[in-house]
Amino acid sequence: MDGDPGRRLATLLEGVTVGDPGPIYVRSSGNRAVYFLLAPGSTKLSDWPDGMTCFNRGPNRVCYVPLPAVGGGTWPLAWWFPPTGPDDFVHPLLLRNAGLAVLK
């Protein structure tokens, strides 16, 4: 999600999850995108609102999502909330519903 709406969404998720929304990272340049990491395959189960872009693999689609290093040094990408373990992801339904609230 690009720019200020993405940052508002990340802040909303931080609040409703008491500071543990799952892994979220930001891009400091260009469109200032905010990325929310979800478990593989979890985005295909929902319709996503306009303004939220899902990166999925599928027929005739290639997806490459750059990730920042956990220790830094990957400007312009940086973790807002770094992953805490191998199974740490943003919850897709929570993200979708929070995105609907931010984008209305």
Short mmCIF file of C-alpha atoms in Angstrom, two decimals:
data_model
loop_
_atom_site.label_atom_id
_atom_site.label_comp_id
_atom_site.label_asym_id
_atom_site.label_seq_id
_atom_site.Cartn_x
_atom_site.Cartn_y
_atom_site.Cartn_z
CA MET A 1 0.00 0.00 0.00
CA ASP A 2 1.49 3.32 -1.02
CA GLY A 3 2.30 6.40 1.04
CA ASP A 4 0.36 7.86 3.94
CA PRO A 5 -2.60 5.42 3.72
CA GLY A 6 -0.15 2.53 4.15
CA ARG A 7 1.42 4.20 7.16
CA ARG A 8 -2.02 4.84 8.67
CA LEU A 9 -2.88 1.19 8.11
CA ALA A 10 0.33 0.03 9.82
CA THR A 11 -0.38 2.33 12.77
CA LEU A 12 -3.96 1.04 13.01
CA LEU A 13 -2.74 -2.57 13.00
CA GLU A 14 -0.18 -1.74 15.67
CA GLY A 15 -2.97 -0.39 17.88
CA VAL A 16 -5.44 -3.23 17.46
CA THR A 17 -2.76 -5.88 17.99
CA VAL A 18 -1.23 -4.16 21.03
CA GLY A 19 2.06 -3.60 19.23
CA ASP A 20 2.39 -6.99 17.52
CA PRO A 21 0.87 -6.68 14.02
CA GLY A 22 3.32 -9.04 12.33
CA PRO A 23 6.12 -8.16 9.94
CA ILE A 24 5.71 -4.79 8.21
CA TYR A 25 8.37 -2.91 6.29
CA VAL A 26 8.52 0.42 4.50
CA ARG A 27 10.20 2.02 1.53
CA SER A 28 11.67 5.46 2.25
CA SER A 29 11.78 6.69 -1.34
CA GLY A 30 9.55 6.79 -4.40
CA ASN A 31 5.96 5.86 -3.59
CA ARG A 32 6.91 5.26 0.08
CA ALA A 33 5.17 1.89 -0.03
CA VAL A 34 4.33 -0.09 3.09
CA TYR A 35 4.53 -3.89 2.82
CA PHE A 36 2.65 -6.34 5.04
CA LEU A 37 3.99 -9.91 5.01
CA LEU A 38 1.31 -12.58 4.96
CA ALA A 39 1.62 -16.35 4.88
CA PRO A 40 2.07 -17.79 1.38
CA GLY A 41 -1.28 -18.34 -0.32
CA SER A 42 -3.30 -16.43 2.28
CA THR A 43 -4.14 -13.44 0.05
CA LYS A 44 -6.05 -15.42 -2.55
CA LEU A 45 -8.94 -16.12 -0.18
CA SER A 46 -10.21 -12.53 -0.02
CA ASP A 47 -11.24 -9.70 -2.28
CA TRP A 48 -8.87 -6.82 -1.58
CA PRO A 49 -9.94 -3.18 -1.75
CA ASP A 50 -8.65 -0.82 -4.42
CA GLY A 51 -5.46 0.73 -3.13
CA MET A 52 -4.15 -2.55 -1.70
CA THR A 53 -1.95 -4.57 -4.06
CA CYS A 54 -1.35 -8.27 -3.49
CA PHE A 55 1.79 -9.86 -4.80
CA ASN A 56 0.89 -13.45 -5.67
CA ARG A 57 2.39 -16.19 -7.70
CA GLY A 58 0.15 -17.90 -10.22
CA PRO A 59 -0.30 -18.84 -13.86
CA ASN A 60 1.37 -16.25 -16.10
CA ARG A 61 2.43 -14.22 -13.06
CA VAL A 62 5.83 -13.74 -11.54
CA CYS A 63 6.24 -12.11 -8.19
CA TYR A 64 9.40 -10.87 -6.59
CA VAL A 65 9.14 -9.06 -3.27
CA PRO A 66 12.36 -7.49 -1.97
CA LEU A 67 12.87 -7.80 1.78
CA PRO A 68 15.09 -5.62 3.95
CA ALA A 69 17.85 -7.23 5.96
CA VAL A 70 16.84 -7.74 9.58
CA GLY A 71 20.05 -6.03 10.69
CA GLY A 72 19.60 -2.99 8.42
CA GLY A 73 21.75 -1.79 5.55
CA THR A 74 19.15 -2.21 2.82
CA TRP A 75 18.08 1.40 2.24
CA PRO A 76 15.48 2.43 1.08
CA LEU A 77 13.80 -0.58 2.72
CA ALA A 78 13.54 -0.84 6.50
CA TRP A 79 11.51 -2.89 8.96
CA TRP A 80 8.74 -1.06 10.82
CA PHE A 81 7.97 -4.31 12.67
CA PRO A 82 10.56 -7.02 11.99
CA PRO A 83 9.56 -10.69 11.95
CA THR A 84 9.88 -12.42 15.32
CA GLY A 85 10.04 -15.98 14.01
CA PRO A 86 9.57 -18.17 10.95
CA ASP A 87 5.78 -18.36 11.35
CA ASP A 88 5.23 -14.66 12.12
CA PHE A 89 2.86 -13.08 9.58
CA VAL A 90 0.25 -10.33 9.40
CA HIS A 91 -3.24 -11.82 9.73
CA PRO A 92 -4.94 -11.48 6.30
CA LEU A 93 -8.51 -10.89 7.54
CA LEU A 94 -7.36 -8.30 10.05
CA LEU A 95 -5.30 -6.57 7.35
CA ARG A 96 -8.18 -6.58 4.86
CA ASN A 97 -10.70 -5.17 7.33
CA ALA A 98 -8.28 -2.54 8.62
CA GLY A 99 -7.51 -1.62 5.00
CA LEU A 100 -11.21 -1.13 4.30
CA ALA A 101 -11.42 1.21 7.30
CA VAL A 102 -8.39 3.24 6.22
CA LEU A 103 -9.43 3.51 2.57
CA LYS A 104 -13.05 4.62 3.02
#
